[in-house]
PDB file of C-alpha atoms in Angstrom:
ATOM      1  CA  UNK A   1     -54.652  11.035  85.612  1.00  0.00           C
ATOM      2  CA  UNK A   2     -50.289  12.871  85.469  1.00  0.00           C
ATOM      3  CA  UNK A   3     -48.003  10.271  87.400  1.00  0.00           C
ATOM      4  CA  UNK A   4     -47.658  11.145  91.506  1.00  0.00           C
ATOM      5  CA  UNK A   5     -44.287  11.119  92.352  1.00  0.00           C
ATOM      6  CA  UNK A   6     -43.756   9.999  96.256  1.00  0.00           C
ATOM      7  CA  UNK A   7     -41.641   9.121  99.007  1.00  0.00           C
ATOM      8  CA  UNK A   8     -42.326   6.776 101.409  1.00  0.00           C
ATOM      9  CA  UNK A   9     -41.172   5.084 104.159  1.00  0.00           C
ATOM     10  CA  UNK A  10     -42.085   1.552 105.435  1.00  0.00           C
ATOM     11  CA  UNK A  11     -42.850  -0.099 108.817  1.00  0.00           C
ATOM     12  CA  UNK A  12     -39.442  -1.112 109.315  1.00  0.00           C
ATOM     13  CA  UNK A  13     -38.050   2.201 108.326  1.00  0.00           C
ATOM     14  CA  UNK A  14     -36.536   2.373 105.178  1.00  0.00           C
ATOM     15  CA  UNK A  15     -36.907   5.546 103.027  1.00  0.00           C
ATOM     16  CA  UNK A  16     -37.973   5.130  98.768  1.00  0.00           C
ATOM     17  CA  UNK A  17     -38.243   7.796  96.017  1.00  0.00           C
ATOM     18  CA  UNK A  18     -41.798   5.565  94.109  1.00  0.00           C
ATOM     19  CA  UNK A  19     -45.032   6.274  91.948  1.00  0.00           C
ATOM     20  CA  UNK A  20     -47.904   6.226  93.123  1.00  0.00           C
ATOM     21  CA  UNK A  21     -49.991   3.809  91.719  1.00  0.00           C
ATOM     22  CA  UNK A  22     -54.140   4.456  91.025  1.00  0.00           C
ATOM     23  CA  UNK A  23     -54.159   0.938  93.136  1.00  0.00           C
ATOM     24  CA  UNK A  24     -52.763   2.895  96.165  1.00  0.00           C
ATOM     25  CA  UNK A  25     -49.607   0.441  95.449  1.00  0.00           C
ATOM     26  CA  UNK A  26     -46.241   2.342  95.045  1.00  0.00           C
ATOM     27  CA  UNK A  27     -43.826   1.293  92.360  1.00  0.00           C
ATOM     28  CA  UNK A  28     -40.271   1.764  94.300  1.00  0.00           C
ATOM     29  CA  UNK A  29     -37.697   3.663  92.231  1.00  0.00           C
ATOM     30  CA  UNK A  30     -33.470   3.274  92.214  1.00  0.00           C
ATOM     31  CA  UNK A  31     -32.774   6.692  93.219  1.00  0.00           C
ATOM     32  CA  UNK A  32     -34.928  10.466  93.016  1.00  0.00           C
ATOM     33  CA  UNK A  33     -36.333  10.570  90.779  1.00  0.00           C
ATOM     34  CA  UNK A  34     -34.836  13.727  89.389  1.00  0.00           C
ATOM     35  CA  UNK A  35     -31.905  12.079  89.849  1.00  0.00           C
ATOM     36  CA  UNK A  36     -33.089   9.349  87.282  1.00  0.00           C
ATOM     37  CA  UNK A  37     -33.743   7.127  89.433  1.00  0.00           C
ATOM     38  CA  UNK A  38     -35.714   4.154  87.666  1.00  0.00           C
ATOM     39  CA  UNK A  39     -38.925   1.633  88.605  1.00  0.00           C
ATOM     40  CA  UNK A  40     -37.414  -1.759  89.947  1.00  0.00           C
ATOM     41  CA  UNK A  41     -39.582  -4.886  90.380  1.00  0.00           C
ATOM     42  CA  UNK A  42     -40.793  -3.893  94.007  1.00  0.00           C
ATOM     43  CA  UNK A  43     -44.025  -3.233  94.924  1.00  0.00           C
ATOM     44  CA  UNK A  44     -45.907  -1.939  98.053  1.00  0.00           C
ATOM     45  CA  UNK A  45     -48.704  -1.998  98.259  1.00  0.00           C
ATOM     46  CA  UNK A  46     -51.053   1.106 100.294  1.00  0.00           C
ATOM     47  CA  UNK A  47     -51.024  -0.450 104.432  1.00  0.00           C
ATOM     48  CA  UNK A  48     -46.657  -0.932 103.667  1.00  0.00           C
ATOM     49  CA  UNK A  49     -45.944   2.433 103.886  1.00  0.00           C
ATOM     50  CA  UNK A  50     -46.007   5.951 104.876  1.00  0.00           C
ATOM     51  CA  UNK A  51     -46.247   8.552 102.717  1.00  0.00           C
ATOM     52  CA  UNK A  52     -43.426  11.324 103.283  1.00  0.00           C
ATOM     53  CA  UNK A  53     -42.575  15.088 102.169  1.00  0.00           C
ATOM     54  CA  UNK A  54     -42.051  14.491  98.714  1.00  0.00           C
ATOM     55  CA  UNK A  55     -38.459  15.435  98.558  1.00  0.00           C
ATOM     56  CA  UNK A  56     -35.577  16.765 101.194  1.00  0.00           C
ATOM     57  CA  UNK A  57     -34.349  20.279  99.718  1.00  0.00           C
ATOM     58  CA  UNK A  58     -31.473  21.776 101.338  1.00  0.00           C
ATOM     59  CA  UNK A  59     -33.047  24.594 101.719  1.00  0.00           C
ATOM     60  CA  UNK A  60     -36.502  25.986 100.864  1.00  0.00           C
ATOM     61  CA  UNK A  61     -36.350  29.381  99.177  1.00  0.00           C
ATOM     62  CA  UNK A  62     -39.651  31.545  99.883  1.00  0.00           C
ATOM     63  CA  UNK A  63     -41.323  34.504  97.749  1.00  0.00           C
ATOM     64  CA  UNK A  64     -43.368  37.535  99.659  1.00  0.00           C
ATOM     65  CA  UNK A  65     -46.068  39.045  98.223  1.00  0.00           C
ATOM     66  CA  UNK A  66     -46.438  37.416  94.815  1.00  0.00           C
ATOM     67  CA  UNK A  67     -50.421  38.243  94.696  1.00  0.00           C
ATOM     68  CA  UNK A  68     -51.338  41.788  94.189  1.00  0.00           C
ATOM     69  CA  UNK A  69     -54.489  41.043  96.744  1.00  0.00           C
ATOM     70  CA  UNK A  70     -51.660  39.328  99.149  1.00  0.00           C
ATOM     71  CA  UNK A  71     -50.126  42.415  99.321  1.00  0.00           C
ATOM     72  CA  UNK A  72     -52.671  44.765  99.464  1.00  0.00           C
ATOM     73  CA  UNK A  73     -53.862  42.329 102.997  1.00  0.00           C
ATOM     74  CA  UNK A  74     -50.372  43.066 104.607  1.00  0.00           C
ATOM     75  CA  UNK A  75     -50.866  46.938 104.000  1.00  0.00           C
ATOM     76  CA  UNK A  76     -48.053  48.064 100.632  1.00  0.00           C
ATOM     77  CA  UNK A  77     -48.207  47.606  97.312  1.00  0.00           C
ATOM     78  CA  UNK A  78     -46.486  43.629  95.136  1.00  0.00           C
ATOM     79  CA  UNK A  79     -42.484  44.352  95.179  1.00  0.00           C
ATOM     80  CA  UNK A  80     -40.921  45.328  92.037  1.00  0.00           C
ATOM     81  CA  UNK A  81     -38.384  42.771  92.659  1.00  0.00           C
ATOM     82  CA  UNK A  82     -39.382  39.061  94.171  1.00  0.00           C
ATOM     83  CA  UNK A  83     -39.215  39.860  98.290  1.00  0.00           C
ATOM     84  CA  UNK A  84     -37.058  36.731  99.175  1.00  0.00           C
ATOM     85  CA  UNK A  85     -36.536  34.670 102.687  1.00  0.00           C
ATOM     86  CA  UNK A  86     -35.433  31.488 103.773  1.00  0.00           C
ATOM     87  CA  UNK A  87     -37.755  28.871 105.899  1.00  0.00           C
ATOM     88  CA  UNK A  88     -34.853  25.640 107.300  1.00  0.00           C
ATOM     89  CA  UNK A  89     -35.063  21.708 106.212  1.00  0.00           C
ATOM     90  CA  UNK A  90     -36.342  21.628 109.619  1.00  0.00           C
ATOM     91  CA  UNK A  91     -39.505  23.276 108.890  1.00  0.00           C
ATOM     92  CA  UNK A  92     -41.112  20.941 106.950  1.00  0.00           C
ATOM     93  CA  UNK A  93     -43.323  18.241 107.542  1.00  0.00           C
ATOM     94  CA  UNK A  94     -45.237  15.395 105.813  1.00  0.00           C
ATOM     95  CA  UNK A  95     -48.951  15.888 104.931  1.00  0.00           C
ATOM     96  CA  UNK A  96     -51.073  14.717 108.050  1.00  0.00           C
ATOM     97  CA  UNK A  97     -48.343  14.974 110.721  1.00  0.00           C
ATOM     98  CA  UNK A  98     -48.823  17.682 113.346  1.00  0.00           C
ATOM     99  CA  UNK A  99     -48.324  21.423 112.470  1.00  0.00           C
ATOM    100  CA  UNK A 100     -46.965  22.673 116.301  1.00  0.00           C
ATOM    101  CA  UNK A 101     -47.684  25.487 117.737  1.00  0.00           C
ATOM    102  CA  UNK A 102     -45.003  27.393 119.246  1.00  0.00           C
ATOM    103  CA  UNK A 103     -45.652  28.929 122.602  1.00  0.00           C
ATOM    104  CA  UNK A 104     -44.006  32.501 121.892  1.00  0.00           C
ATOM    105  CA  UNK A 105     -46.740  33.047 119.612  1.00  0.00           C
ATOM    106  CA  UNK A 106     -50.242  34.369 119.773  1.00  0.00           C
ATOM    107  CA  UNK A 107     -50.456  34.261 116.017  1.00  0.00           C
ATOM    108  CA  UNK A 108     -49.543  31.776 113.655  1.00  0.00           C
ATOM    109  CA  UNK A 109     -51.566  31.655 110.022  1.00  0.00           C
ATOM    110  CA  UNK A 110     -52.087  29.222 107.328  1.00  0.00           C
ATOM    111  CA  UNK A 111     -50.690  30.495 104.274  1.00  0.00           C
ATOM    112  CA  UNK A 112     -51.353  28.043 101.553  1.00  0.00           C
ATOM    113  CA  UNK A 113     -48.933  27.780  98.355  1.00  0.00           C
ATOM    114  CA  UNK A 114     -47.319  25.772  95.143  1.00  0.00           C
ATOM    115  CA  UNK A 115     -44.080  24.818  95.534  1.00  0.00           C
ATOM    116  CA  UNK A 116     -41.354  24.484  92.939  1.00  0.00           C
ATOM    117  CA  UNK A 117     -38.899  21.823  92.897  1.00  0.00           C
ATOM    118  CA  UNK A 118     -35.739  22.335  91.612  1.00  0.00           C
ATOM    119  CA  UNK A 119     -34.125  19.238  89.552  1.00  0.00           C
ATOM    120  CA  UNK A 120     -31.131  20.139  88.413  1.00  0.00           C
ATOM    121  CA  UNK A 121     -28.134  23.075  88.925  1.00  0.00           C
ATOM    122  CA  UNK A 122     -29.426  26.184  88.471  1.00  0.00           C
ATOM    123  CA  UNK A 123     -26.534  29.243  88.897  1.00  0.00           C
ATOM    124  CA  UNK A 124     -26.616  32.709  86.402  1.00  0.00           C
ATOM    125  CA  UNK A 125     -30.016  31.039  84.097  1.00  0.00           C
ATOM    126  CA  UNK A 126     -31.846  33.136  82.054  1.00  0.00           C
ATOM    127  CA  UNK A 127     -36.232  32.574  82.552  1.00  0.00           C
ATOM    128  CA  UNK A 128     -36.445  31.508  79.339  1.00  0.00           C
ATOM    129  CA  UNK A 129     -34.235  28.025  80.839  1.00  0.00           C
ATOM    130  CA  UNK A 130     -36.158  27.965  84.074  1.00  0.00           C
ATOM    131  CA  UNK A 131     -38.759  25.799  83.008  1.00  0.00           C
ATOM    132  CA  UNK A 132     -36.073  22.724  82.148  1.00  0.00           C
ATOM    133  CA  UNK A 133     -35.340  23.543  85.901  1.00  0.00           C
ATOM    134  CA  UNK A 134     -38.501  22.559  86.956  1.00  0.00           C
ATOM    135  CA  UNK A 135     -38.613  19.095  87.534  1.00  0.00           C
ATOM    136  CA  UNK A 136     -42.287  19.502  89.131  1.00  0.00           C
ATOM    137  CA  UNK A 137     -44.744  20.850  90.893  1.00  0.00           C
ATOM    138  CA  UNK A 138     -46.308  19.990  94.952  1.00  0.00           C
ATOM    139  CA  UNK A 139     -47.723  21.863  97.502  1.00  0.00           C
ATOM    140  CA  UNK A 140     -47.182  23.667 100.257  1.00  0.00           C
ATOM    141  CA  UNK A 141     -47.903  25.384 103.955  1.00  0.00           C
ATOM    142  CA  UNK A 142     -45.662  28.491 104.601  1.00  0.00           C
ATOM    143  CA  UNK A 143     -46.877  29.037 108.501  1.00  0.00           C
ATOM    144  CA  UNK A 144     -46.133  31.711 109.877  1.00  0.00           C
ATOM    145  CA  UNK A 145     -45.731  32.801 113.402  1.00  0.00           C
ATOM    146  CA  UNK A 146     -47.945  36.873 112.197  1.00  0.00           C
ATOM    147  CA  UNK A 147     -47.044  37.826 115.486  1.00  0.00           C
ATOM    148  CA  UNK A 148     -43.309  37.648 115.861  1.00  0.00           C
ATOM    149  CA  UNK A 149     -42.456  38.644 111.971  1.00  0.00           C
ATOM    150  CA  UNK A 150     -45.026  42.031 112.390  1.00  0.00           C
ATOM    151  CA  UNK A 151     -42.417  42.136 115.956  1.00  0.00           C
ATOM    152  CA  UNK A 152     -38.831  41.236 114.682  1.00  0.00           C
ATOM    153  CA  UNK A 153     -39.035  43.296 111.804  1.00  0.00           C
ATOM    154  CA  UNK A 154     -37.556  40.643 109.760  1.00  0.00           C
ATOM    155  CA  UNK A 155     -38.837  36.733 108.654  1.00  0.00           C
ATOM    156  CA  UNK A 156     -36.830  34.103 110.103  1.00  0.00           C
ATOM    157  CA  UNK A 157     -38.476  33.780 113.243  1.00  0.00           C
ATOM    158  CA  UNK A 158     -41.592  33.515 111.808  1.00  0.00           C
ATOM    159  CA  UNK A 159     -40.788  31.622 109.162  1.00  0.00           C
ATOM    160  CA  UNK A 160     -38.468  28.705 111.042  1.00  0.00           C
ATOM    161  CA  UNK A 161     -40.029  26.844 113.526  1.00  0.00           C
ATOM    162  CA  UNK A 162     -39.495  23.230 113.073  1.00  0.00           C
ATOM    163  CA  UNK A 163     -42.537  22.138 111.648  1.00  0.00           C
ATOM    164  CA  UNK A 164     -43.902  24.704 109.807  1.00  0.00           C
ATOM    165  CA  UNK A 165     -43.371  23.708 106.738  1.00  0.00           C
ATOM    166  CA  UNK A 166     -45.510  21.376 105.357  1.00  0.00           C
ATOM    167  CA  UNK A 167     -45.239  19.626 102.040  1.00  0.00           C
ATOM    168  CA  UNK A 168     -46.961  17.277  99.925  1.00  0.00           C
ATOM    169  CA  UNK A 169     -48.183  14.552  99.809  1.00  0.00           C
ATOM    170  CA  UNK A 170     -46.630  14.190  96.114  1.00  0.00           C
ATOM    171  CA  UNK A 171     -44.789  15.836  92.986  1.00  0.00           C
ATOM    172  CA  UNK A 172     -46.271  16.274  89.284  1.00  0.00           C
ATOM    173  CA  UNK A 173     -44.367  17.111  85.870  1.00  0.00           C
ATOM    174  CA  UNK A 174     -46.850  18.997  84.663  1.00  0.00           C
ATOM    175  CA  UNK A 175     -49.435  22.142  86.530  1.00  0.00           C
ATOM    176  CA  UNK A 176     -52.165  24.124  83.887  1.00  0.00           C
ATOM    177  CA  UNK A 177     -51.229  27.856  84.666  1.00  0.00           C
ATOM    178  CA  UNK A 178     -55.120  28.331  84.594  1.00  0.00           C
ATOM    179  CA  UNK A 179     -54.701  25.571  88.009  1.00  0.00           C
ATOM    180  CA  UNK A 180     -56.034  27.491  91.028  1.00  0.00           C
ATOM    181  CA  UNK A 181     -55.006  27.015  95.326  1.00  0.00           C
ATOM    182  CA  UNK A 182     -58.010  26.428  97.527  1.00  0.00           C
ATOM    183  CA  UNK A 183     -57.307  26.762 101.514  1.00  0.00           C
ATOM    184  CA  UNK A 184     -60.181  24.878 104.045  1.00  0.00           C
ATOM    185  CA  UNK A 185     -60.100  25.554 107.473  1.00  0.00           C
ATOM    186  CA  UNK A 186     -62.187  22.653 109.160  1.00  0.00           C
ATOM    187  CA  UNK A 187     -65.480  21.446 107.738  1.00  0.00           C
ATOM    188  CA  UNK A 188     -66.196  24.755 106.499  1.00  0.00           C
ATOM    189  CA  UNK A 189     -67.105  24.193 103.048  1.00  0.00           C
ATOM    190  CA  UNK A 190     -65.590  27.825 102.287  1.00  0.00           C
ATOM    191  CA  UNK A 191     -62.866  27.919 100.614  1.00  0.00           C
ATOM    192  CA  UNK A 192     -60.704  31.080 102.993  1.00  0.00           C
ATOM    193  CA  UNK A 193     -58.519  31.037 100.020  1.00  0.00           C
ATOM    194  CA  UNK A 194     -58.540  31.236  96.107  1.00  0.00           C
ATOM    195  CA  UNK A 195     -56.762  32.001  93.464  1.00  0.00           C
ATOM    196  CA  UNK A 196     -55.289  30.768  89.646  1.00  0.00           C
ATOM    197  CA  UNK A 197     -51.936  30.311  89.837  1.00  0.00           C
ATOM    198  CA  UNK A 198     -51.441  32.689  86.620  1.00  0.00           C
ATOM    199  CA  UNK A 199     -52.365  35.430  89.554  1.00  0.00           C
ATOM    200  CA  UNK A 200     -48.843  35.813  90.352  1.00  0.00           C
ATOM    201  CA  UNK A 201     -46.808  38.697  90.059  1.00  0.00           C
ATOM    202  CA  UNK A 202     -43.369  37.023  88.986  1.00  0.00           C
ATOM    203  CA  UNK A 203     -44.125  33.789  87.326  1.00  0.00           C
ATOM    204  CA  UNK A 204     -42.268  30.230  88.320  1.00  0.00           C
ATOM    205  CA  UNK A 205     -39.683  30.521  85.883  1.00  0.00           C
ATOM    206  CA  UNK A 206     -38.909  34.208  86.717  1.00  0.00           C
ATOM    207  CA  UNK A 207     -38.576  33.384  90.533  1.00  0.00           C
ATOM    208  CA  UNK A 208     -35.713  30.241  89.936  1.00  0.00           C
ATOM    209  CA  UNK A 209     -33.959  32.484  87.227  1.00  0.00           C
ATOM    210  CA  UNK A 210     -34.047  35.365  90.018  1.00  0.00           C
ATOM    211  CA  UNK A 211     -33.186  33.263  92.937  1.00  0.00           C
ATOM    212  CA  UNK A 212     -30.416  31.606  89.859  1.00  0.00           C
ATOM    213  CA  UNK A 213     -28.724  35.002  90.441  1.00  0.00           C
ATOM    214  CA  UNK A 214     -28.661  35.134  94.241  1.00  0.00           C
ATOM    215  CA  UNK A 215     -27.478  31.911  95.012  1.00  0.00           C
ATOM    216  CA  UNK A 216     -27.202  27.886  93.070  1.00  0.00           C
ATOM    217  CA  UNK A 217     -30.498  25.977  93.562  1.00  0.00           C
ATOM    218  CA  UNK A 218     -29.599  21.946  93.470  1.00  0.00           C
ATOM    219  CA  UNK A 219     -31.632  19.558  93.006  1.00  0.00           C
ATOM    220  CA  UNK A 220     -34.432  18.656  95.938  1.00  0.00           C
ATOM    221  CA  UNK A 221     -34.774  22.197  96.450  1.00  0.00           C
ATOM    222  CA  UNK A 222     -38.248  23.592  96.587  1.00  0.00           C
ATOM    223  CA  UNK A 223     -39.264  27.550  95.980  1.00  0.00           C
ATOM    224  CA  UNK A 224     -42.641  28.480  97.450  1.00  0.00           C
ATOM    225  CA  UNK A 225     -44.031  31.116  94.793  1.00  0.00           C
ATOM    226  CA  UNK A 226     -45.735  33.191  97.502  1.00  0.00           C
ATOM    227  CA  UNK A 227     -49.447  33.002  98.865  1.00  0.00           C
ATOM    228  CA  UNK A 228     -53.351  34.406  97.818  1.00  0.00           C
ATOM    229  CA  UNK A 229     -55.254  36.389  99.752  1.00  0.00           C
ATOM    230  CA  UNK A 230     -57.002  35.143 102.409  1.00  0.00           C
ATOM    231  CA  UNK A 231     -54.467  34.578 105.392  1.00  0.00           C
ATOM    232  CA  UNK A 232     -55.541  33.887 108.424  1.00  0.00           C
ATOM    233  CA  UNK A 233     -54.900  32.867 111.786  1.00  0.00           C
ATOM    234  CA  UNK A 234     -54.939  29.260 113.302  1.00  0.00           C
ATOM    235  CA  UNK A 235     -55.381  27.267 116.703  1.00  0.00           C
ATOM    236  CA  UNK A 236     -54.630  23.874 118.382  1.00  0.00           C
ATOM    237  CA  UNK A 237     -56.965  21.308 116.933  1.00  0.00           C
ATOM    238  CA  UNK A 238     -57.636  23.525 114.239  1.00  0.00           C
ATOM    239  CA  UNK A 239     -57.052  21.394 110.544  1.00  0.00           C
ATOM    240  CA  UNK A 240     -55.886  23.408 107.258  1.00  0.00           C
ATOM    241  CA  UNK A 241     -55.990  21.784 103.791  1.00  0.00           C
ATOM    242  CA  UNK A 242     -54.658  23.545 100.452  1.00  0.00           C
ATOM    243  CA  UNK A 243     -56.149  22.073  97.126  1.00  0.00           C
ATOM    244  CA  UNK A 244     -54.776  23.390  93.978  1.00  0.00           C
ATOM    245  CA  UNK A 245     -56.397  21.723  90.541  1.00  0.00           C
ATOM    246  CA  UNK A 246     -54.208  19.167  89.342  1.00  0.00           C
ATOM    247  CA  UNK A 247     -51.863  18.082  91.970  1.00  0.00           C
ATOM    248  CA  UNK A 248     -54.338  17.070  95.084  1.00  0.00           C
ATOM    249  CA  UNK A 249     -54.742  18.615  98.177  1.00  0.00           C
ATOM    250  CA  UNK A 250     -52.902  18.807 101.267  1.00  0.00           C
ATOM    251  CA  UNK A 251     -53.646  18.239 105.336  1.00  0.00           C
ATOM    252  CA  UNK A 252     -52.475  18.949 108.687  1.00  0.00           C
ATOM    253  CA  UNK A 253     -53.435  18.859 112.092  1.00  0.00           C
ATOM    254  CA  UNK A 254     -53.006  21.872 114.406  1.00  0.00           C
ATOM    255  CA  UNK A 255     -51.011  20.933 117.845  1.00  0.00           C
ATOM    256  CA  UNK A 256     -48.910  21.830 120.440  1.00  0.00           C
ATOM    257  CA  UNK A 257     -45.545  22.431 120.147  1.00  0.00           C
TER     258      UNK A 257
END
C-alpha cells in the first residue's frame, strides 16, 4: 500500500502532519512532509484525531475544460491553452465536512477531480522539471454554483463560496496514469462520472509548467486538474463521493448554508 500522508487535529486542537498506518494509527511528523518533515516518536490512535484537508494551500489554481467530453457537455471545444481560474483557500474543507449550499444559487454541481500538491517553489519551469515539483496527489471536488457561473460570465463567485473545495483524505506520492476517477451520488452504484486520468487534454506536468509561467506556485499549493464529463446538480441532503484508484475516496454531504 502506498504511504498516505495526512493532516490531523487532536481533541485538544493541536494540528499535525503524519503518516497513516494500516492500523489507523498516525505517526506524527515534525513538519509538513514536503518541507522535509521527519517521523517523531509520537503515535496517535484512531480515536485520537480527526482527519483534516491534507494541506493548507496559499492558493488553489484550477483548470477548466481539461477533458474533451466535459468541454463538449459545456457547449464548446477544448481550449487551445489551459483555462485557469482560482479558488480561495477558504473553499477548502475536510473529508466528511458539509458542503454549504448557498442561498444565492439554484443549481450547485459536483465536479470530481485529481488534485496536485506542490512540494517546491515553481516559477517559470519547463514541463520536464514539473514532475519533480509535484510532491503528491489527492482528491478534490470543485463544487460550482452553475447558474451563477453562467449568469456572471466569469467564475469567481460560482467557484469561490466557502466549503466549495472538499480536499483529501490524504496525499500519495505516486499515481498511475491509468488510474480511474469516478464520482457517485448517494447510494447509486452507477458512477455519474468515470474517466481515466490519462484522458486529460493537458497533463499534470504541462499544467504546472504553464501555471508557473503566470504565477509562482509555493509548497503546499494545490492544482485542480479538471473534471470529466458527467457533471450534475446536488441537493441539500445529498452525499457525494469522489474516488480515484490508488488514492481512495473523498466523501461529503450537502447541507444548508
